[in-house]
Coordinates of C-alpha atoms in Angstrom, one line a residue:
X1 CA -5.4 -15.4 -25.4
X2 CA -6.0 -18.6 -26.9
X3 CA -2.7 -20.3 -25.6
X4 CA -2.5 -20.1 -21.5
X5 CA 1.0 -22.6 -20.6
X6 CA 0.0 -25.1 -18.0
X7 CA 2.9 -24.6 -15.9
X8 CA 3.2 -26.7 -12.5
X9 CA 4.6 -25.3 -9.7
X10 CA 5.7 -22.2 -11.8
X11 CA 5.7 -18.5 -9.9
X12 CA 5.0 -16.2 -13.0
X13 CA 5.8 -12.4 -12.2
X14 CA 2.7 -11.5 -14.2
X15 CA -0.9 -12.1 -14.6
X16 CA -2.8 -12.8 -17.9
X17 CA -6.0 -11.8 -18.1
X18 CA -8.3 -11.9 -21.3
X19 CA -11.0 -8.8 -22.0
X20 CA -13.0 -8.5 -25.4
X21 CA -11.5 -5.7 -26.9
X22 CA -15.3 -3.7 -27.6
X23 CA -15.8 -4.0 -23.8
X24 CA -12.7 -2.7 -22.9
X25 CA -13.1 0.3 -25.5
X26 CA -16.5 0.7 -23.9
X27 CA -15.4 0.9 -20.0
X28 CA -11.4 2.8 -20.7
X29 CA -10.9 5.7 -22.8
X30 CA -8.3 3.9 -25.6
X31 CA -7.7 6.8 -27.0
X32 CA -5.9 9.9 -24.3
X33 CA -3.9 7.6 -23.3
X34 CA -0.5 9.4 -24.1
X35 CA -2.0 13.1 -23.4
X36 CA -2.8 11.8 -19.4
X37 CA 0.1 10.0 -19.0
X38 CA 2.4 13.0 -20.1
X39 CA 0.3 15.7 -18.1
X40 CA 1.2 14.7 -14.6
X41 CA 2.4 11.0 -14.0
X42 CA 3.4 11.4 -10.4
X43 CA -0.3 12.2 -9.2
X44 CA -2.4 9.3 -7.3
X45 CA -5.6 11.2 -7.3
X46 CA -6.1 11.8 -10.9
X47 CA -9.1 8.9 -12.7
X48 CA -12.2 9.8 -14.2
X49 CA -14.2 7.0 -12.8
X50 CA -17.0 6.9 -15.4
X51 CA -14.3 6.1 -18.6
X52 CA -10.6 6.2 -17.0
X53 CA -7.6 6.0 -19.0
X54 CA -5.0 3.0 -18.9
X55 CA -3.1 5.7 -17.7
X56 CA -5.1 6.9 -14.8
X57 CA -6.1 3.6 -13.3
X58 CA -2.0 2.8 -13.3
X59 CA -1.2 6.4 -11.9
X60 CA -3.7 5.1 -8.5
X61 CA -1.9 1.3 -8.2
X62 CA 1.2 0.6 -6.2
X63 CA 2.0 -3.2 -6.7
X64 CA 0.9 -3.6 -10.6
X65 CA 3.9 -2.6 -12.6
X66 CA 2.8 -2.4 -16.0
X67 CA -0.4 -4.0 -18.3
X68 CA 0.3 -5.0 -21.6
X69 CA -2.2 -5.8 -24.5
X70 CA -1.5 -9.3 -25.6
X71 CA -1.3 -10.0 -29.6
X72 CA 0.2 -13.0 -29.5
X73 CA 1.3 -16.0 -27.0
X74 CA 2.6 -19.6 -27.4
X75 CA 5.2 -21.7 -26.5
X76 CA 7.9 -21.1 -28.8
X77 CA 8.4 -18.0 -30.5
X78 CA 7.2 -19.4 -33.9
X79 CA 3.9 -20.0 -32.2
X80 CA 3.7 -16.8 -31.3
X81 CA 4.4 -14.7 -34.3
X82 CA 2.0 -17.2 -36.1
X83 CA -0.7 -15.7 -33.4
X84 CA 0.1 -12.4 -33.7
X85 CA 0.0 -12.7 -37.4
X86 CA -3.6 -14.1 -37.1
X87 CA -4.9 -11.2 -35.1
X88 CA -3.7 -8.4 -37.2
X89 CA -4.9 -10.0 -40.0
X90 CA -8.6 -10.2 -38.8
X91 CA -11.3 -7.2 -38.7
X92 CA -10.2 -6.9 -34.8
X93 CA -6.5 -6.7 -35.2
X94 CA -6.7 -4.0 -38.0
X95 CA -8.6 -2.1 -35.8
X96 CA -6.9 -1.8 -33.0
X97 CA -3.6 -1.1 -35.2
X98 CA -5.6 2.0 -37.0
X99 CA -6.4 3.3 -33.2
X100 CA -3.1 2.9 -31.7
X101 CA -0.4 3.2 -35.1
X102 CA -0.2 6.8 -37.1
X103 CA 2.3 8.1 -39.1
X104 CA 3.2 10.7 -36.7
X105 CA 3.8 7.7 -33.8
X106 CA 7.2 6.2 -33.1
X107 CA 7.8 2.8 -31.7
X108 CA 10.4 0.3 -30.3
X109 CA 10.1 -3.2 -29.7
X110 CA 11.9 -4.1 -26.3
X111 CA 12.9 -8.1 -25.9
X112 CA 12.3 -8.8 -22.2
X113 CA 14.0 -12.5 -21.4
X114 CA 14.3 -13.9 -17.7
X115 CA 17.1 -16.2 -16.7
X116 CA 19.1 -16.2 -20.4
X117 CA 21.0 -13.5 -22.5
X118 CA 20.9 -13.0 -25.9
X119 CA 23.0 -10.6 -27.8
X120 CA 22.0 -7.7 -29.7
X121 CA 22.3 -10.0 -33.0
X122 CA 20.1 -12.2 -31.9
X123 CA 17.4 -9.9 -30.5
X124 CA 16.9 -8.0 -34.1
X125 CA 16.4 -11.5 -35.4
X126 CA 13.7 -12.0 -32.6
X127 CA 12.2 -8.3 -33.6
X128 CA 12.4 -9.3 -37.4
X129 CA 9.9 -12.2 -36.7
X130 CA 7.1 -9.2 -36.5
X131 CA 8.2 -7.4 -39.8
X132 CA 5.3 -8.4 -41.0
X133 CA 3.3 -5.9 -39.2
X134 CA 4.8 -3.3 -40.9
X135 CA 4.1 -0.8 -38.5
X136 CA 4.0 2.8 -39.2
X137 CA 6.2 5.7 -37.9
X138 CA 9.6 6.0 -37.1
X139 CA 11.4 3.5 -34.5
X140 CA 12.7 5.4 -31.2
X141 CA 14.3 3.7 -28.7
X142 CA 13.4 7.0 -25.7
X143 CA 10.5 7.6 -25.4
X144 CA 8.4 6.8 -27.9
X145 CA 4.5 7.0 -28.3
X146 CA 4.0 2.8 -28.2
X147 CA 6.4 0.1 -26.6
X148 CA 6.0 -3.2 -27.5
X149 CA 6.9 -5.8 -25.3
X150 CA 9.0 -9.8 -26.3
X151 CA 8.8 -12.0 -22.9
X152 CA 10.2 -15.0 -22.9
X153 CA 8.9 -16.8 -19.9
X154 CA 11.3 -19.4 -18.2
X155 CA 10.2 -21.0 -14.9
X156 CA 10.9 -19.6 -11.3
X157 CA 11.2 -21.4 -8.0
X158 CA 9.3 -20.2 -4.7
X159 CA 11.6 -17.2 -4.5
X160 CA 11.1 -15.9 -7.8
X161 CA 14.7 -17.2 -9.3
X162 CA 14.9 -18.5 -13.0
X163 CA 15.7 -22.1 -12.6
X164 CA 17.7 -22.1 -16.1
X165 CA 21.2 -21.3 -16.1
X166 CA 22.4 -17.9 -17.3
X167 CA 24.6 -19.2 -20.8
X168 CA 21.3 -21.9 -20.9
X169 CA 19.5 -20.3 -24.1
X170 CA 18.7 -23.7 -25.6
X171 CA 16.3 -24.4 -23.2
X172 CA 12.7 -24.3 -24.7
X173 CA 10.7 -21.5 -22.7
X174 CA 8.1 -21.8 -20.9
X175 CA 6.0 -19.6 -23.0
X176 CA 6.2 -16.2 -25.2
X177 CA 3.8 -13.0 -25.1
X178 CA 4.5 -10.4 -27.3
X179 CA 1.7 -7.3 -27.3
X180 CA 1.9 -3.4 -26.8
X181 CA 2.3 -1.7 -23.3
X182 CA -0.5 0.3 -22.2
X183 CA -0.5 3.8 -20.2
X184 CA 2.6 4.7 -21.8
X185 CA 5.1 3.9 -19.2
X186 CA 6.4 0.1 -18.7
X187 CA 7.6 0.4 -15.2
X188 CA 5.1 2.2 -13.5
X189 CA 6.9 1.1 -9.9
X190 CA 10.5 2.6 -11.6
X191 CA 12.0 5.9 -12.3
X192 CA 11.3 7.2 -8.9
X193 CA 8.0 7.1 -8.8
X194 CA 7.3 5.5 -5.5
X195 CA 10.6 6.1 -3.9
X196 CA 10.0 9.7 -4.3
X197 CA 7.5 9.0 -1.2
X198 CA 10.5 6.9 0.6
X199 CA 10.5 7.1 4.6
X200 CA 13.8 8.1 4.0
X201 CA 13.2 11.0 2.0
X202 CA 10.9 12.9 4.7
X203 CA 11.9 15.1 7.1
X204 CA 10.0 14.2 10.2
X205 CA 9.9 10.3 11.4
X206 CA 9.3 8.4 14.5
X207 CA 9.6 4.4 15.0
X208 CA 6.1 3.6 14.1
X209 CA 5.9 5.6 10.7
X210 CA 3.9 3.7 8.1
X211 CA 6.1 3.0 4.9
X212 CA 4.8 4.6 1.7
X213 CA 3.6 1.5 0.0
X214 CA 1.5 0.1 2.0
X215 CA -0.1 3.2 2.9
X216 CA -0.9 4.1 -0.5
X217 CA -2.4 0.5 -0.4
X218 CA -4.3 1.3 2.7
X219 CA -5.7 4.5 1.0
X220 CA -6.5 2.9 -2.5
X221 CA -8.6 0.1 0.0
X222 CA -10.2 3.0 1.9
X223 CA -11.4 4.4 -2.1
X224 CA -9.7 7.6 -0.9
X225 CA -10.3 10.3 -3.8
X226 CA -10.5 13.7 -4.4
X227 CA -12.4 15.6 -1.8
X228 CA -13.0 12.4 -0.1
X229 CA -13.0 13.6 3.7
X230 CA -10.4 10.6 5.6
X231 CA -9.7 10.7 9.3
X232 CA -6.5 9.0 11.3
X233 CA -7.7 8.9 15.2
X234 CA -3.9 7.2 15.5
X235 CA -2.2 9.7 13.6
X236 CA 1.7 9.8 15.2
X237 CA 3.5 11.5 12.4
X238 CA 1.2 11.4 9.7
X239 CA 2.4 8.8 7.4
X240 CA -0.6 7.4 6.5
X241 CA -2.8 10.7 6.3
X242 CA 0.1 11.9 4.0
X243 CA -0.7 9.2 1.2
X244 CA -4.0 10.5 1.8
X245 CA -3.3 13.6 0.7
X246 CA -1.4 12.4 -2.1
X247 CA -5.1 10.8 -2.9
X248 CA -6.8 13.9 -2.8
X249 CA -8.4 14.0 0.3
X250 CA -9.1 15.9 3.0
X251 CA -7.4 15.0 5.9
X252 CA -7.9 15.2 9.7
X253 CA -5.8 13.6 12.2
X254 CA -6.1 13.0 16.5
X255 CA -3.8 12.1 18.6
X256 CA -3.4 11.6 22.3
X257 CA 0.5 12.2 22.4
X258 CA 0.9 16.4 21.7
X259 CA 4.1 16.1 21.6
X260 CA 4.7 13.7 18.4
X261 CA 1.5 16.0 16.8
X262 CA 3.9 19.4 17.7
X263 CA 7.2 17.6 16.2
X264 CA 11.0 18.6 17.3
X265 CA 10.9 22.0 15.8
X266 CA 9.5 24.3 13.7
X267 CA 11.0 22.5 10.8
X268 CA 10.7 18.7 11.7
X269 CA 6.8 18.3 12.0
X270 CA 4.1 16.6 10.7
X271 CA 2.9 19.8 8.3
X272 CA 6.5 20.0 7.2
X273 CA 5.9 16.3 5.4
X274 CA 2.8 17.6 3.6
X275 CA 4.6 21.2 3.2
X276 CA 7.6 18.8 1.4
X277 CA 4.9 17.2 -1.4
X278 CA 3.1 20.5 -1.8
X279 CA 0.2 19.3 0.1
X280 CA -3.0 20.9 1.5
X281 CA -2.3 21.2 5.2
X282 CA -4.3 18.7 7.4
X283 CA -6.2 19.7 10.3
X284 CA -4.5 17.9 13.4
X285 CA -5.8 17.6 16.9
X286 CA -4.9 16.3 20.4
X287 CA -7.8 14.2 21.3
X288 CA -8.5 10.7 23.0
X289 CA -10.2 8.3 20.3
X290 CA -11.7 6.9 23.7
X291 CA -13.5 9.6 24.8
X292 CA -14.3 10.9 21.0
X293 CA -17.8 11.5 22.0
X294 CA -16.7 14.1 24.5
X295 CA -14.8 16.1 21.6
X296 CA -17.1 16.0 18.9
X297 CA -20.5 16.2 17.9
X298 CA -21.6 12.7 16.6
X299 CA -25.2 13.6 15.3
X300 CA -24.2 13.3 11.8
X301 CA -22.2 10.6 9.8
X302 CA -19.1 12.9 8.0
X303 CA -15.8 10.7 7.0
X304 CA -15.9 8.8 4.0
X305 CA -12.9 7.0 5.0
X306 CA -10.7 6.1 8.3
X307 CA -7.2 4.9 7.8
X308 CA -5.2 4.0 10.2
X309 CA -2.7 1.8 12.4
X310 CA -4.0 1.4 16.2
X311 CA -1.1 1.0 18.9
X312 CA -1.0 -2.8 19.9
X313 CA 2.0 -2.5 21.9
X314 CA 4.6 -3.9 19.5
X315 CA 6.9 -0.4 19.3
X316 CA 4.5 1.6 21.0
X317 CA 1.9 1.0 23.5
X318 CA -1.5 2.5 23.9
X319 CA -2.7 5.2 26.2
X320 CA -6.1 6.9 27.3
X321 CA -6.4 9.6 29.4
X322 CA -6.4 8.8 32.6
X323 CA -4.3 8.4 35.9
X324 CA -3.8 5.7 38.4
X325 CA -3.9 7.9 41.2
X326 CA -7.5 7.9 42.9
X327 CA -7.8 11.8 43.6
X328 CA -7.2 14.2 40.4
X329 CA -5.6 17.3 41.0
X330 CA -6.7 20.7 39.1
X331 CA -4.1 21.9 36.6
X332 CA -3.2 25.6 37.5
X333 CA -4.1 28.2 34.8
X334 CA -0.8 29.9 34.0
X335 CA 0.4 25.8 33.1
X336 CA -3.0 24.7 31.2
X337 CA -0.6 25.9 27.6
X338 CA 2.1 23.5 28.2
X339 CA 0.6 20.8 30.1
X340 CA 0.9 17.1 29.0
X341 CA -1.8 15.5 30.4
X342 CA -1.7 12.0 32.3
X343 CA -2.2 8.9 30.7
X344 CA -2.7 5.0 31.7
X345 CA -2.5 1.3 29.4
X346 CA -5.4 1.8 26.8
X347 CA -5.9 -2.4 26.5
X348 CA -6.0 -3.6 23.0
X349 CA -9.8 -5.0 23.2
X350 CA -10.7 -1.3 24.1
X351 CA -8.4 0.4 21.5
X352 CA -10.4 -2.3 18.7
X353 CA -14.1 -2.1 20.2
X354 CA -14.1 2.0 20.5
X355 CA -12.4 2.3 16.8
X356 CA -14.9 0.2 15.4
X357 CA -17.7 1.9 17.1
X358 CA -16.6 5.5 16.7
X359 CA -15.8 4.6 12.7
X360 CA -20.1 2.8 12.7
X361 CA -20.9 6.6 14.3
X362 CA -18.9 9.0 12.1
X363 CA -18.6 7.0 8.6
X364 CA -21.0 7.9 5.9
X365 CA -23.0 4.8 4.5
X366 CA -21.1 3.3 2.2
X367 CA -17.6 4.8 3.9
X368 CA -14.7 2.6 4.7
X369 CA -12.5 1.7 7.7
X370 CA -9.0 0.6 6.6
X371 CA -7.1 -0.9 9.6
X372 CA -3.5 -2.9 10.3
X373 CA -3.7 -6.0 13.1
X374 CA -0.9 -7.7 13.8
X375 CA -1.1 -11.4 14.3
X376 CA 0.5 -14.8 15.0
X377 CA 0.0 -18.4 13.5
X378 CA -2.8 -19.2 15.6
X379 CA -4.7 -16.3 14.8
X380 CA -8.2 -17.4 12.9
X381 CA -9.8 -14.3 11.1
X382 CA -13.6 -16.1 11.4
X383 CA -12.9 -16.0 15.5
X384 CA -10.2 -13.5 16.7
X385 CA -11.1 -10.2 14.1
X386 CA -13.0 -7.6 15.6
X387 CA -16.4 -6.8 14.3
X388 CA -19.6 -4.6 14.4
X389 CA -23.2 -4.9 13.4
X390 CA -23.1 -1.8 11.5
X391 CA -19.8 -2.3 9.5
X392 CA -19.2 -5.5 7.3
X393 CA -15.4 -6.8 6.3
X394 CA -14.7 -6.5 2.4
X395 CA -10.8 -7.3 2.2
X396 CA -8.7 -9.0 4.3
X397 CA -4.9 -9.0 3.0
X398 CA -2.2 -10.4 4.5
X399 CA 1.3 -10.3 4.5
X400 CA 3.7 -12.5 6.5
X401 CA 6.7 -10.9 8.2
X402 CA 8.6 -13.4 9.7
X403 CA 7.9 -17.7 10.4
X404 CA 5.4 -17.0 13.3
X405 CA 4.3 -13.3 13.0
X406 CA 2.8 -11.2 10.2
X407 CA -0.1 -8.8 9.4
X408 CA -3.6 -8.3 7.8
X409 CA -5.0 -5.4 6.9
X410 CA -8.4 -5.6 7.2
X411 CA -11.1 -3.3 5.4
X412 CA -14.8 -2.7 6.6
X413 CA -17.7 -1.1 4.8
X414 CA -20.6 0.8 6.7
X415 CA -23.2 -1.1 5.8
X416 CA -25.8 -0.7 8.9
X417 CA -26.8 2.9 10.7
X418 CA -25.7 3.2 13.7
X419 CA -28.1 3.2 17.3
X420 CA -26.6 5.4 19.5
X421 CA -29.0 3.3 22.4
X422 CA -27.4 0.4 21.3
X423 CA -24.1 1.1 22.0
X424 CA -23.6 -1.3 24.9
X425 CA -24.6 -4.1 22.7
X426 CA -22.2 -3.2 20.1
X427 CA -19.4 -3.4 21.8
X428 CA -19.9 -6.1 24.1
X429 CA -20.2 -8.2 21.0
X430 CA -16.9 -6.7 19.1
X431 CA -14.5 -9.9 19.6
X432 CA -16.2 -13.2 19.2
X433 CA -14.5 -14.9 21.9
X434 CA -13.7 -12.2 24.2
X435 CA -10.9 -11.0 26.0
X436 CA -9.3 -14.8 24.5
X437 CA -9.3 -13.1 21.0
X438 CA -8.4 -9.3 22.1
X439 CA -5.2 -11.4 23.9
X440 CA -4.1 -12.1 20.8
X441 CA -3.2 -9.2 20.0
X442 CA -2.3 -7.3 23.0
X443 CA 0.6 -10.0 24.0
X444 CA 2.3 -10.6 20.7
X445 CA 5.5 -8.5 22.0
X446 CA 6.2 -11.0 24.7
X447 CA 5.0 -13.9 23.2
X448 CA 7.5 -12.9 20.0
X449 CA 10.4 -12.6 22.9
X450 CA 9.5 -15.9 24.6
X451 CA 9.6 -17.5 20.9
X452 CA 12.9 -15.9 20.5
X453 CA 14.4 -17.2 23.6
X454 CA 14.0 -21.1 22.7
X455 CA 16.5 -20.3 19.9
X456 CA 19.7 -21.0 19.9
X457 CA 22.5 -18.2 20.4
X458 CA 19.7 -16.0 22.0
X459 CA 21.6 -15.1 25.1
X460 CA 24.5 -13.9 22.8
X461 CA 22.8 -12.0 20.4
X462 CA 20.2 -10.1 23.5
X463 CA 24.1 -9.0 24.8
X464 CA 25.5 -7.2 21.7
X465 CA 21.9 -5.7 21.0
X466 CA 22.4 -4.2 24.7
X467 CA 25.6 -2.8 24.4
X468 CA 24.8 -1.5 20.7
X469 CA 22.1 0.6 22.2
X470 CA 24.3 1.8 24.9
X471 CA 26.9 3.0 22.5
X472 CA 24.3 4.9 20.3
X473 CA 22.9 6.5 23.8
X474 CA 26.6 7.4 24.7
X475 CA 27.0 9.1 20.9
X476 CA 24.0 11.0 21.1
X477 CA 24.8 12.4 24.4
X478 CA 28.3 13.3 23.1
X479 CA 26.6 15.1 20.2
X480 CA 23.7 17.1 22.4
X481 CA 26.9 18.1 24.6
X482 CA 28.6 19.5 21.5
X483 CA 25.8 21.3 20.3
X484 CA 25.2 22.9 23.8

């Protein structure tokens, strides 16, 4: 646009971003936009990647809400209706009205203010300002075949709250956009579209469970797709493997612990999830990602992503197969079909440097491995991240949780083929400053307690989380004894 406000300080809840119209008409299909939208909007997996929709690219995103096509911004609404009138009066603007306006279409004009009411009165005057379009078709407020969209921008603090009063309509605004919504839906985040994937909604769980928005962010990083072939060697219960079968992938899953893979019952299990969304069942096995070269064959490159979040001992800690005991004792046949095998600590700079290596070995060239690390306020991504000669980092995002802890999830490209005879180099040279860096991340659980404790009231608040627990232990046992 030619007007862009040159706000200080100002937290705008949208982006604005400026594309010549005949390169956008040469890399999206304009045109389908209403036919792909209406076929199947709660699908992640459908984009045709050589000329996508609007609509496609918005069915695979999980933070954007909606993108409009801006005809008009300035700041005051005279400004922009005197834009909008200038670019539907040139070549350009009557073009893109003949693609997007037939006789057949319907339309509604929505006024979006922030901060400040206006009543219905006073929003048709607002809407009268673009009479002169003269747009054809018949005005429908549900569901019609273009929205177009009236912001009035007022200025937000840090936390995203208008810093006008309520009754305050006399305050100039920051700025007003008026254009046409694209991919047919305004709120792509609303009408249950996400929350249809809600933790809550799924029938098996467990503490660590990845929630559905940042998996399908994970899996969107990863360039999961259809027929893509994506591997969790930290499966648990199958929360992020199940966003990538949303995506359209094939999915395979390990994990050490059989009995979170089996579930509590026929009906509470990780299949049931996928069963629940009408899934392609995943193929899950119980296998330790540290001795992966002793369950697979590892002569030939085959994932084209790997997704997951590794144990670093914040709710649960890692394990390898293993015992502490110095003399192993043979498991007899007629208990090999139920037996839980032994386990010991799997330290976090072993858990990093055999996930990196086994993702150089299996990924395809060009293949992703999407990971979470949790980190404190002295963690330094050049120093303390993990690494590999064959895999290079593309994205690092992160997102704070509370003052002194948050999380980054970190995406790495194969870039490099992998040496088997140079395996001890690789991982010898995983964290830059050895176990300093791995220590890091292995600790944050107590160092997150001992933070905790300098605070005031700490003492008090430890005892009513003890004896809450011990109720809901008491409650549970009262309820199995019912049952029984």
């Amino acid at each position: 646009p030619s007007f862009v406000p040159n706000i200080v300080e100002n937290h705008r809840p949208f982006l604005i971003l400026s594309f010549d119209y005949n390169y956008a008409k040469e890399k999206f299909n304009l045109d389908d936009e209403g036919y792909v939208i209406r076929s199947d909007i709660s699908r992640f997996s459908k984009i045709d990647i050589d000329r996508p929709t609007i609509a496609s690219v918005l069915s695979r995103c999980t933070l954007i809400r909606s993108a409009i096509e801006l005809w008009g911004a300035g700041p005051s609404f005279d400004t922009c209706v005197d834009h909008a009138r200038q670019l539907s009066s040139g070549f350009g603007g009557k073009m893109i009205l003949d693609n997007c306006m037939k006789l057949s279409s319907s339309w509604k004009i929505t006024i979006h203010t922030l901060g400040t009411k206006f009543n219905r009165d006073e929003q048709n005057d607002m809407r009268m300002k673009f009479a002169f379009l003269n747009l054809p078709g018949k005005v429908q407020m549900v569901n019609p075949t273009n929205e177009f969209l009236l912001i009035r921008e007022v200025e937000l603090d840090a936390k995203g709250t208008p810093l006008v009063r309520e009754r305050d309509n006399l305050s100039p605004p920051l700025a007003v956009f008026f254009g046409r919504v694209l991919g047919g839906i305004r709120d792509w985040r609303g009408s249950g579209r996400l929350e249809q994937f809600s933790l809550k909604k799924r029938s098996y769980l467990g503490p660590t469970s990845m929630d559905a928005e940042l998996s399908l962010i994970m899996t969107n990083l990863g360039l999961v797709g259809n027929g893509s072939f994506c591997f969790d060697p930290f499966v648990g219960t199958g929360s992020i493997l199940l966003t990538c079968g949303l995506r359209g992938g094939y999915c395979v899953g390990t994990d050490i612990d059989i009995r979170i893979l089996r579930g509590r019952s026929d009906d509470e299990n990780v299949l049931t999830n996928f069963k629940q969304y009408k899934l392609n069942i995943p193929d899950l096995i119980r296998s330790d990602n540290a001795l992966y070269h002793r369950h697979y064959r590892m002569d030939k490159p085959i994932y084209d992503a790997i997704v997951t979040d590794p144990p670093y001992g914040i709710r649960a800690g890692a394990r390898k197969s293993g015992t502490k005991e110095e003399r192993v004792r043979a498991i007899p046949e007629d208990r090999r079909y139920d037996h839980i095998a032994q386990t010991k600590v799997y330290p976090v700079s072993d858990v990093m440097g055999d996930l990196l290596d086994v993702s150089a070995r299996t990924l395809v060239m060009g293949g992703r491995l999407v990971y979470i690390i949790p980190s404190m306020r002295d963690f330094d991504v050049d120093k303390d991240l993990p690494n590999h000669e064959c895999l290079e980092i593309v994205h690092i995002c992160y997102q704070p949780l509370q003052i002194e802890l948050g999380r980054r999830v970190v995406v790495m490209q194969k870039v490099k083929e992998y040496d088997p005879s140079m395996k001890e180099r690789y991982l010898s040279s995983v964290w830059v400053n050895g176990p300093e860096s791995a220590e890091k991340c292995a600790n944050i659980r107590e160092r997150l307690i001992e933070a905790a404790k300098l605070k005031p009231g700490y003492e008090e608040k430890a005892a009513y989380r003890k004896k809450r627990r011990q109720q809901t232990r008491e409650e549970k046992k009262k309820q199995r004894t019912k049952q029984a």
